[in-house]
Coordinates of C-alpha atoms and ligand atoms in Angstrom, one line a residue:
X21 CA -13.9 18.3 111.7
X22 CA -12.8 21.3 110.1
X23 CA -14.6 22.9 107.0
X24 CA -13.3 22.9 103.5
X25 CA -13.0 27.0 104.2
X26 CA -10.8 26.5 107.7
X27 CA -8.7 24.4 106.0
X28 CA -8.0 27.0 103.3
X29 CA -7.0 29.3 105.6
X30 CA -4.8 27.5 107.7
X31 CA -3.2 26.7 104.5
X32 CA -2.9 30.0 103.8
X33 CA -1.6 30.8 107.2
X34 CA 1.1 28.1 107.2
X35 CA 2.0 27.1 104.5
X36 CA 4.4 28.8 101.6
X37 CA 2.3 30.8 99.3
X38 CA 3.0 29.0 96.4
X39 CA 1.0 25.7 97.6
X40 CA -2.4 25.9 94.9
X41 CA -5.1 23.6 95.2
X42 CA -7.6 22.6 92.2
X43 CA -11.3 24.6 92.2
X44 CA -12.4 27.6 93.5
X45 CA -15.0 25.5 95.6
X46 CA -13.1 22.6 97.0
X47 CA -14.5 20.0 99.1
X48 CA -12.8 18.0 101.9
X49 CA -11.8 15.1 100.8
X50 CA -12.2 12.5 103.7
X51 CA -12.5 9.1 102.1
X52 CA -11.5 6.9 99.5
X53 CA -12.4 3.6 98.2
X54 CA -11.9 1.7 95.1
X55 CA -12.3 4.4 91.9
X56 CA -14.6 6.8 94.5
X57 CA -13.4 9.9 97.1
X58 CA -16.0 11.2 99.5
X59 CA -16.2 14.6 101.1
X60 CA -16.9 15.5 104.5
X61 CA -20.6 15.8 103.9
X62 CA -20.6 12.5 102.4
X63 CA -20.5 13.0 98.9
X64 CA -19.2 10.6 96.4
X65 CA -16.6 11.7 93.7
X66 CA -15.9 9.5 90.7
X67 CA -11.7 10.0 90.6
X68 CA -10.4 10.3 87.0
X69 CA -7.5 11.5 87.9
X70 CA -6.1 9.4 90.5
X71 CA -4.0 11.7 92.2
X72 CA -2.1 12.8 90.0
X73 CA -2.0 8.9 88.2
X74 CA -0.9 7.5 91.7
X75 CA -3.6 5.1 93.0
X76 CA -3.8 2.9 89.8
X77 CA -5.0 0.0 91.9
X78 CA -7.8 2.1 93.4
X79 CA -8.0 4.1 96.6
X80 CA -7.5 2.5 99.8
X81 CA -7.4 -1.1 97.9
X82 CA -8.4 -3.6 100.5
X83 CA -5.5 -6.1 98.8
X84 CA -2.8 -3.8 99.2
X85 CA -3.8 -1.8 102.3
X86 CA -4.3 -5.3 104.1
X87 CA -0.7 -6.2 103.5
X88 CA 0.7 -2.5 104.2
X89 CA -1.1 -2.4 107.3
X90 CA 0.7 -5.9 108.2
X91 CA 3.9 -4.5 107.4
X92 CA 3.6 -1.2 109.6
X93 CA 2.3 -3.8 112.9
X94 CA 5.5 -5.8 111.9
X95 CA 8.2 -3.4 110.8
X96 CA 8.6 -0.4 109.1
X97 CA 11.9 1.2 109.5
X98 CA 15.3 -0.1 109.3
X99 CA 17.5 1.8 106.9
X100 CA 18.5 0.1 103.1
X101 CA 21.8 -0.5 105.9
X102 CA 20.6 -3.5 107.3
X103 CA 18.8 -6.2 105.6
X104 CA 15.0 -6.9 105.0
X105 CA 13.1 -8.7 102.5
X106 CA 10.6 -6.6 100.7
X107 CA 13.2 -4.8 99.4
X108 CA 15.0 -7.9 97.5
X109 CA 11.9 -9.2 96.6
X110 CA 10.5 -6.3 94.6
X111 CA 13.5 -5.6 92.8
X112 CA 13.8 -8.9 91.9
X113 CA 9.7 -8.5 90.8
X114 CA 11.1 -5.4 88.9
X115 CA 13.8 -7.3 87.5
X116 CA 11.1 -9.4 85.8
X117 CA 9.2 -7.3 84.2
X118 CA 11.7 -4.1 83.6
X119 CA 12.4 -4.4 79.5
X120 CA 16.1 -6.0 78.2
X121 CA 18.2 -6.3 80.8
X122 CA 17.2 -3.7 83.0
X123 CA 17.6 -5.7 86.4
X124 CA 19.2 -2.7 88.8
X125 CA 17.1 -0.7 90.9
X126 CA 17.9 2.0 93.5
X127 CA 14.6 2.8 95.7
X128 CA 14.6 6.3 96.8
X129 CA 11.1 8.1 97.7
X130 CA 9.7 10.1 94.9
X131 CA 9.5 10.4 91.6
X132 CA 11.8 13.6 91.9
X133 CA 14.6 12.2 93.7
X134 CA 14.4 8.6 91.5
X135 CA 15.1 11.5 88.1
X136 CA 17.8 13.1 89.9
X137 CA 19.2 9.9 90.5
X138 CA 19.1 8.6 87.2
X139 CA 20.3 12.2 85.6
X140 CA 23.3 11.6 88.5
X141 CA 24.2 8.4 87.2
X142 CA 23.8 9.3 83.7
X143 CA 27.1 11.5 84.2
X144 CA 28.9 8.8 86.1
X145 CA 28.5 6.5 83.5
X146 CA 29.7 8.6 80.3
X147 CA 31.7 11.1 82.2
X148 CA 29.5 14.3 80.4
X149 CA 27.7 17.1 82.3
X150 CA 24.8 17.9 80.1
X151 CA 21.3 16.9 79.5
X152 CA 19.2 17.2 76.6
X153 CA 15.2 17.5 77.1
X154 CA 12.3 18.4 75.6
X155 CA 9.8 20.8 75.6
X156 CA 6.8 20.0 77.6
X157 CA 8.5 17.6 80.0
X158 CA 8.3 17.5 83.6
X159 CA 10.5 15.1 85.5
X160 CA 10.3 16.9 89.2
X161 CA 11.4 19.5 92.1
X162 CA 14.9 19.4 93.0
X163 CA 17.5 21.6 91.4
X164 CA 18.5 19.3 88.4
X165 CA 15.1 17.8 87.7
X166 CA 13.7 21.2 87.2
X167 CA 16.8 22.2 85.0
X168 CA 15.5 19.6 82.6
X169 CA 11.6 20.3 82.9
X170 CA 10.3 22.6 79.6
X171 CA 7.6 23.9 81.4
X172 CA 8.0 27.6 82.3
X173 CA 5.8 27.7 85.0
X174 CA 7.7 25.1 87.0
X175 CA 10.9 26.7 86.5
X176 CA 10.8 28.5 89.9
X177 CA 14.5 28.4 91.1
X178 CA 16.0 31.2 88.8
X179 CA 19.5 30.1 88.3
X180 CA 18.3 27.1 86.7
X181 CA 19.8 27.9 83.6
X182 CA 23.4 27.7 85.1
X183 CA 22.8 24.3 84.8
X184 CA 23.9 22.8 80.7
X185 CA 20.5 22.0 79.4
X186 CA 19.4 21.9 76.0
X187 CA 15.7 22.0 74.6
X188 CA 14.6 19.8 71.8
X189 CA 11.2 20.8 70.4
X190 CA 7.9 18.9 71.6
X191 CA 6.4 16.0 70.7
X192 CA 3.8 17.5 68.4
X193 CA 6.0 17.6 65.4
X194 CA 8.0 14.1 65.4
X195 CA 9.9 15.2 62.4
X196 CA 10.5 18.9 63.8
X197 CA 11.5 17.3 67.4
X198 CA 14.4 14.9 65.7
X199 CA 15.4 17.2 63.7
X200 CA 16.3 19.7 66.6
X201 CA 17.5 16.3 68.4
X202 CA 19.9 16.1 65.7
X203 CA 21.2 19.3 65.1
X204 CA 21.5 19.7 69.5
X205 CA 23.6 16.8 69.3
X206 CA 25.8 17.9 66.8
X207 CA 26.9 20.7 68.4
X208 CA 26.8 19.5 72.0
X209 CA 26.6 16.1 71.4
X210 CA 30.4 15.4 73.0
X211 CA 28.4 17.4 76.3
X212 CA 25.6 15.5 76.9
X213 CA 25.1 12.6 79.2
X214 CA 21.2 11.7 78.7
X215 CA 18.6 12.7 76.6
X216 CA 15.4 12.5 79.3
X217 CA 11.9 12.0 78.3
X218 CA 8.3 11.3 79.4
X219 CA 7.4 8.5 76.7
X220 CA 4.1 10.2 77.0
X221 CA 3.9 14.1 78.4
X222 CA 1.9 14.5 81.2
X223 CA 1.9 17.8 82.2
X224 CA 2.8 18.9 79.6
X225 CA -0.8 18.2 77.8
X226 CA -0.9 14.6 77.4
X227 CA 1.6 14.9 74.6
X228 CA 1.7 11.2 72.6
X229 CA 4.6 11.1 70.0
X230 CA 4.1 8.3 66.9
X231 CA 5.2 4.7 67.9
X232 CA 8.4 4.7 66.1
X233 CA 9.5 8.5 67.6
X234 CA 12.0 6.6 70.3
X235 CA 13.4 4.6 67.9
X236 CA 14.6 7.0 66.1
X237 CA 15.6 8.8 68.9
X238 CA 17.8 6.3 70.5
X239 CA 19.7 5.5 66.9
X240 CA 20.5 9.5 66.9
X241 CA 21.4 9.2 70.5
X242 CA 23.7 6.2 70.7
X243 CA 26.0 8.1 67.7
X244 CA 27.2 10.4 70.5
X245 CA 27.3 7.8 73.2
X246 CA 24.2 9.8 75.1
X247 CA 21.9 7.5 77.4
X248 CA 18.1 7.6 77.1
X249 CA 16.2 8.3 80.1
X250 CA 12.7 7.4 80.4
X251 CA 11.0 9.0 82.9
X252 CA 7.9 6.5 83.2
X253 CA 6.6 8.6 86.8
X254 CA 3.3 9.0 84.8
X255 CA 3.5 6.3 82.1
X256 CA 3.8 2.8 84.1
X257 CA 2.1 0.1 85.7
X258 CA -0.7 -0.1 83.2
X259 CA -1.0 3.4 82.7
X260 CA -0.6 3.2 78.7
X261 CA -1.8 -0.4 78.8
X262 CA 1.1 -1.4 79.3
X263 CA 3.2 -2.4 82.5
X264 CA 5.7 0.1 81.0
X265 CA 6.0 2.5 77.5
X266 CA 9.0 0.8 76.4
X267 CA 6.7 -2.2 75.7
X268 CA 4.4 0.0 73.2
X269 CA 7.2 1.9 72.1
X270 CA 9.6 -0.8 70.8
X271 CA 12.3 0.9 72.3
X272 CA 14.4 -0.5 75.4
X273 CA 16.1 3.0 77.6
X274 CA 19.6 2.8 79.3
X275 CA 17.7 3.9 82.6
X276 CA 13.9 3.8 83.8
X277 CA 12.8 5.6 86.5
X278 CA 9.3 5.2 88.1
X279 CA 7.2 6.3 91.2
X280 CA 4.0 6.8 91.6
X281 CA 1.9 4.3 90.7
X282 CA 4.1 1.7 92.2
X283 CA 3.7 3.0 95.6
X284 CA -0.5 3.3 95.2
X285 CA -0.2 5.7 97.7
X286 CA 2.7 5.3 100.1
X287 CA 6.4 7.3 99.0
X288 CA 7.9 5.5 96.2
X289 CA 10.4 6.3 94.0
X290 CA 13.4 4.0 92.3
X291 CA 15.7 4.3 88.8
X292 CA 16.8 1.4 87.2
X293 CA 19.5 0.4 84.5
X294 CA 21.2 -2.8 83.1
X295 CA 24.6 -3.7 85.2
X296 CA 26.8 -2.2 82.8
X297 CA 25.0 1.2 83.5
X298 CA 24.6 0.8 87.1
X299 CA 28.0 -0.2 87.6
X300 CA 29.1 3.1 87.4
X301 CA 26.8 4.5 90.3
X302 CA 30.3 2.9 92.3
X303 CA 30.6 5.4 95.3
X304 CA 28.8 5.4 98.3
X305 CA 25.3 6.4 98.2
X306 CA 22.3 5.7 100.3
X307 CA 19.0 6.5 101.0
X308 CA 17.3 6.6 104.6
X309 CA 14.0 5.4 103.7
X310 CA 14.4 4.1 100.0
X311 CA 13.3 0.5 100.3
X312 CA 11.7 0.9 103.6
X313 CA 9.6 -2.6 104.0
X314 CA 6.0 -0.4 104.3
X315 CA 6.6 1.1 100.5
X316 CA 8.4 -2.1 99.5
X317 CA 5.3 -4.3 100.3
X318 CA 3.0 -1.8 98.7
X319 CA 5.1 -2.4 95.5
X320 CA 4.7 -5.9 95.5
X321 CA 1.0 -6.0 96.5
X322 CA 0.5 -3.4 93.7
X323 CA 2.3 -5.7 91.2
X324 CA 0.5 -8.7 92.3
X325 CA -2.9 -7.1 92.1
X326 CA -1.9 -5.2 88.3
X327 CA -0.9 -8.8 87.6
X328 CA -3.8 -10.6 88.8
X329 CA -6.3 -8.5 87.7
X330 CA -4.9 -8.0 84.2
X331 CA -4.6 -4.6 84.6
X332 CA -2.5 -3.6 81.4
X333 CA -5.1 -5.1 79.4
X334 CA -7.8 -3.2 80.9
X335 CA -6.3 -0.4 80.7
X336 CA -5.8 -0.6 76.6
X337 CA -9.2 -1.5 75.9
X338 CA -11.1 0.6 78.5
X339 CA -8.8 3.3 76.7
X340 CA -9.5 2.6 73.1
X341 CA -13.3 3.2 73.9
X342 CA -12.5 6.5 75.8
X343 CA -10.5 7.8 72.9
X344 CA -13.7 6.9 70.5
X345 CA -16.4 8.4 72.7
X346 CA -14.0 11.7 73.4
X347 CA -13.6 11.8 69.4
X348 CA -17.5 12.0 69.1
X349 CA -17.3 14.6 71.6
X350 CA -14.9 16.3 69.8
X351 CA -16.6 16.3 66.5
X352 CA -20.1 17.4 67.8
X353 CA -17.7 20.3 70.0
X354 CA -15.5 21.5 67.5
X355 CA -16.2 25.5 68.1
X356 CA -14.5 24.8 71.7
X357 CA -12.3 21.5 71.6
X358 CA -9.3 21.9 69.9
X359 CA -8.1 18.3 70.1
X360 CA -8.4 14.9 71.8
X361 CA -5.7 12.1 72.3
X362 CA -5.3 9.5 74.6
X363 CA -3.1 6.0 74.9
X364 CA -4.8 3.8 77.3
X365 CA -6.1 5.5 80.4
X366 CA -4.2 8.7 79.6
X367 CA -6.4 10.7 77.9
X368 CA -6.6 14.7 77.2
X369 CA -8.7 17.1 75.8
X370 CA -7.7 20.4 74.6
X371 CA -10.1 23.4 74.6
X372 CA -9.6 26.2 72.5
X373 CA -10.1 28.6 75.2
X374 CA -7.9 27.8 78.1
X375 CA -10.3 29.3 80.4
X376 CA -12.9 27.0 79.5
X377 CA -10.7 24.5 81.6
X378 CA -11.5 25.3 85.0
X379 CA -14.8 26.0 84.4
X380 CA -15.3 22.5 83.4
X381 CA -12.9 21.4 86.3
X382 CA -15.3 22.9 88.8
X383 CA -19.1 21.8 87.1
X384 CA -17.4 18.1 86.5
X385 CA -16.6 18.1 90.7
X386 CA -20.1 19.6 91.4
X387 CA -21.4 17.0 89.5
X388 CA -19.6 14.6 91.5
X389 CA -16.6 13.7 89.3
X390 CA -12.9 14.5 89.5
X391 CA -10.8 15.6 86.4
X392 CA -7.7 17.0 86.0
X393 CA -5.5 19.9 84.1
X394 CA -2.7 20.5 82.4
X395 CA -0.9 21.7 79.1
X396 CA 1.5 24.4 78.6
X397 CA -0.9 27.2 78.7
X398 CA -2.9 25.0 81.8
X399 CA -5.3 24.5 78.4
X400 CA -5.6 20.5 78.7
X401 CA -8.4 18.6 80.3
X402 CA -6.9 15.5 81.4
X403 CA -8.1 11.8 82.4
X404 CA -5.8 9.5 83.8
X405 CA -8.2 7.4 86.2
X406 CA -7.4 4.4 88.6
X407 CA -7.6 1.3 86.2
X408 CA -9.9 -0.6 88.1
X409 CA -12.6 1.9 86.3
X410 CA -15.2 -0.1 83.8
X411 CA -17.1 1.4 80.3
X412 CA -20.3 2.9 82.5
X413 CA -17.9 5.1 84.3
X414 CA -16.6 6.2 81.2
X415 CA -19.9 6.6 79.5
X416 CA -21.2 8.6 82.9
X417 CA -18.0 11.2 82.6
X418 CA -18.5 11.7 78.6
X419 CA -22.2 12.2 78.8
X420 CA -21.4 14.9 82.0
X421 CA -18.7 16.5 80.1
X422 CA -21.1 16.6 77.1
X423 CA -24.0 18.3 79.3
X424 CA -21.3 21.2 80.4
X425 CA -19.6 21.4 77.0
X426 CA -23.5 22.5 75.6
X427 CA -23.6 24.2 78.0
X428 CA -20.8 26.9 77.6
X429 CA -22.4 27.6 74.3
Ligands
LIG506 N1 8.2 13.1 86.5 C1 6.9 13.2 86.1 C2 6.6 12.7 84.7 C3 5.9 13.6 86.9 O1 4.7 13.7 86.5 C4 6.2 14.0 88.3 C5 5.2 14.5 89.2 N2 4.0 14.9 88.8 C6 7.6 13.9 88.7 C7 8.5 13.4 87.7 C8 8.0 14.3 90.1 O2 7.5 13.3 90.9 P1 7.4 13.6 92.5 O3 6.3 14.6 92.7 O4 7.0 12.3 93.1 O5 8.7 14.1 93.0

């Protein structure tokens, strides 16, 4: 088996430069199971991050992988051009439990391409070229999705802003944010197809704006006929405590898309709208391995096990303690923390210092617990763990974080 170091370096060998990976130690991740990763020595990592808020059921879930598996010995490929049943059968799931009468769905395979799609149809639909975002989002990789993510470091392609993008401030301000809403859409507001937004930031810094922020949003956008786009790649399937934001924030979007979490692990991505809205996605379009059975029956083994398990719940109360215990942290801290907030299991802590952050990054892992990072300024320590997590695990990663936070004294 090859070392954590001979990996590096065939990284660095053939890969693009740009690929980064988290410490300056990292181990070899060989294993998963349930909330736990193991190196190739055999140590045991306690994942609160969840790559990247992606196995919400758990690593290598026996429930889901058993089915998966099933699927791959039966069939895996066909094309969304022929007919299979997984695919019907979780959109129909979807249909379900997707708020108002959000009951479309095109499956694609990341939460990149599900964005573009939904900015794509977003133009179809009211005819308009431009977008309007918000600082602190991140919504992908292709051209268009990175047009409309307000986080300069991802902005890598340098004719990005060719593309007719506008900026409303971040969440951190409500008032501040609408009112640059406002006064964007009165000037552009006859250019704009969709306003897109994480209903929580992720990357951004775990950025949580008050409950009644989309409300108000959506009333200024409908005056000039723009949709709302929730991007809910980070936010659903329990995430917030909820099987989607829209539930916690009152507020039902023209068009959802989601990823991640659905998937648990294989390629997922899909965007969904009422008819009306996808009604104007009318010319043909397809996707070679959108709605492929494999990531289909992960869906629906993901839903059934969020579902039976009563993960939304979990996640809202296992949160609400989180978010006390990291507010005793951040009271007993307050020379290095510079603010905590979490809604269900999405929880981040900022540190005054952003250099603190991989410091902490790298003792947490060498004390056998994953975290991970974000924030404009890479200053946010962030928590997003699988759901299937219980209040020890909690209590074991606050006291840790508590022993390295004295520490840096
Ligand atoms: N939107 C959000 C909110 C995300 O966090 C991400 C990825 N971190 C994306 C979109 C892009 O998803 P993917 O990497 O699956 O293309």
């Amino acid at each position: 088996m090859l070392t954590a170091d001979e990996i590096i370096q065939k990284k660095k060998q053939y890969f693009y430069p740009n690929t980064m990976h988290f410490y300056s130690n990292p181990p070899h991740l060989v294993r998963g199971e349930g909330k736990y990763l193991f190196d190739d020595k055999g140590k045991s990592y306690l994942d609160f991050f969840a790559g990247v808020t992606v196995v919400n059921c758990g690593h290598c879930n026996p429930e889901i992988t058993e089915r998966v598996s099933e699927q791959v010995k039966r069939l895996q490929h066909t094309s969304i051009i022929y007919l299979t049943e997984p695919m019907v059968e979780l959109a129909e799931r979807l249909a379900g439990i997707l708020p108002g009468d959000i009951h479309q769905v095109f499956f694609c395979n990341s939460g990149s391409e599900a964005n573009d799609g939904a900015l794509q149809l977003a133009r179809m639909k009211t005819g308009k070229k431009g977008f309007l975002s918000f600082k602190g989002g991140l919504h992908g990789r292709t051209t268009l999705t990175l047009a409309v993510t307000g986080i300069p470091m991802w902005r890598i392609d340098p004719f990005l802003d060719d593309e007719s993008v506008w900026f409303a401030e971040g969440y951190s301000n409500a008032d501040e944010s609408l009112k640059s809403v406002e006064d964007i859409l009165e000037r552009h507001g006859n250019e704009i197809a969709a306003c897109i937004a994480e209903p929580v930031q992720g990357n951004g810094g775990i950025n949580i704006p008050p409950p009644d922020f989309f409300i108000r949003l959506k009333r200024l956008l409908e005056k000039h006929n723009v949709l709302l786009i929730f991007d809910e790649i980070q936010t659903g399937f329990g995430r917030l405590g909820y099987m989607f934001a829209s539930e916690y924030f009152n507020v039902v979007p023209d068009i959802i898309s989601f990823a991640k979490a659905l998937g648990n692990g294989t390629p997922m991505g899909a965007f969904a709208a009422r008819p009306d809205t996808a009604a104007a996605l009318n010319r043909p379009s397809s996707s070679t391995l959108g709605g492929n059975p494999v990531s289909m029956t992960a869906g629906l083994a993901v839903l059934d096990f969020i579902e039976k398990n009563d993960l939304c719940a979990k996640s809202k109360e296992l949160g609400a303690y989180f978010l006390e215990q990291l507010r005793i942290l951040e009271k007993d801290h307050k020379d290095i923390i510079a603010g905590v907030r979490g809604l269900g299991l999405m929880a981040g802590v900022s540190m005054k210092n952003p250099a603190h952050v991989d410091v902490i990054l790298e003792k947490m892992k060498d004390n056998g617990i994953i975290i991970g990072k974000n924030g404009m300024n890479r200053e946010v320590l962030a928590f997003q763990p699988p759901l299937i997590i219980d209040k020890n695990d909690i209590n074991l990663v606050c006291s840790e974080l508590r022993g390295i936070l004295s520490s840096l004294k």
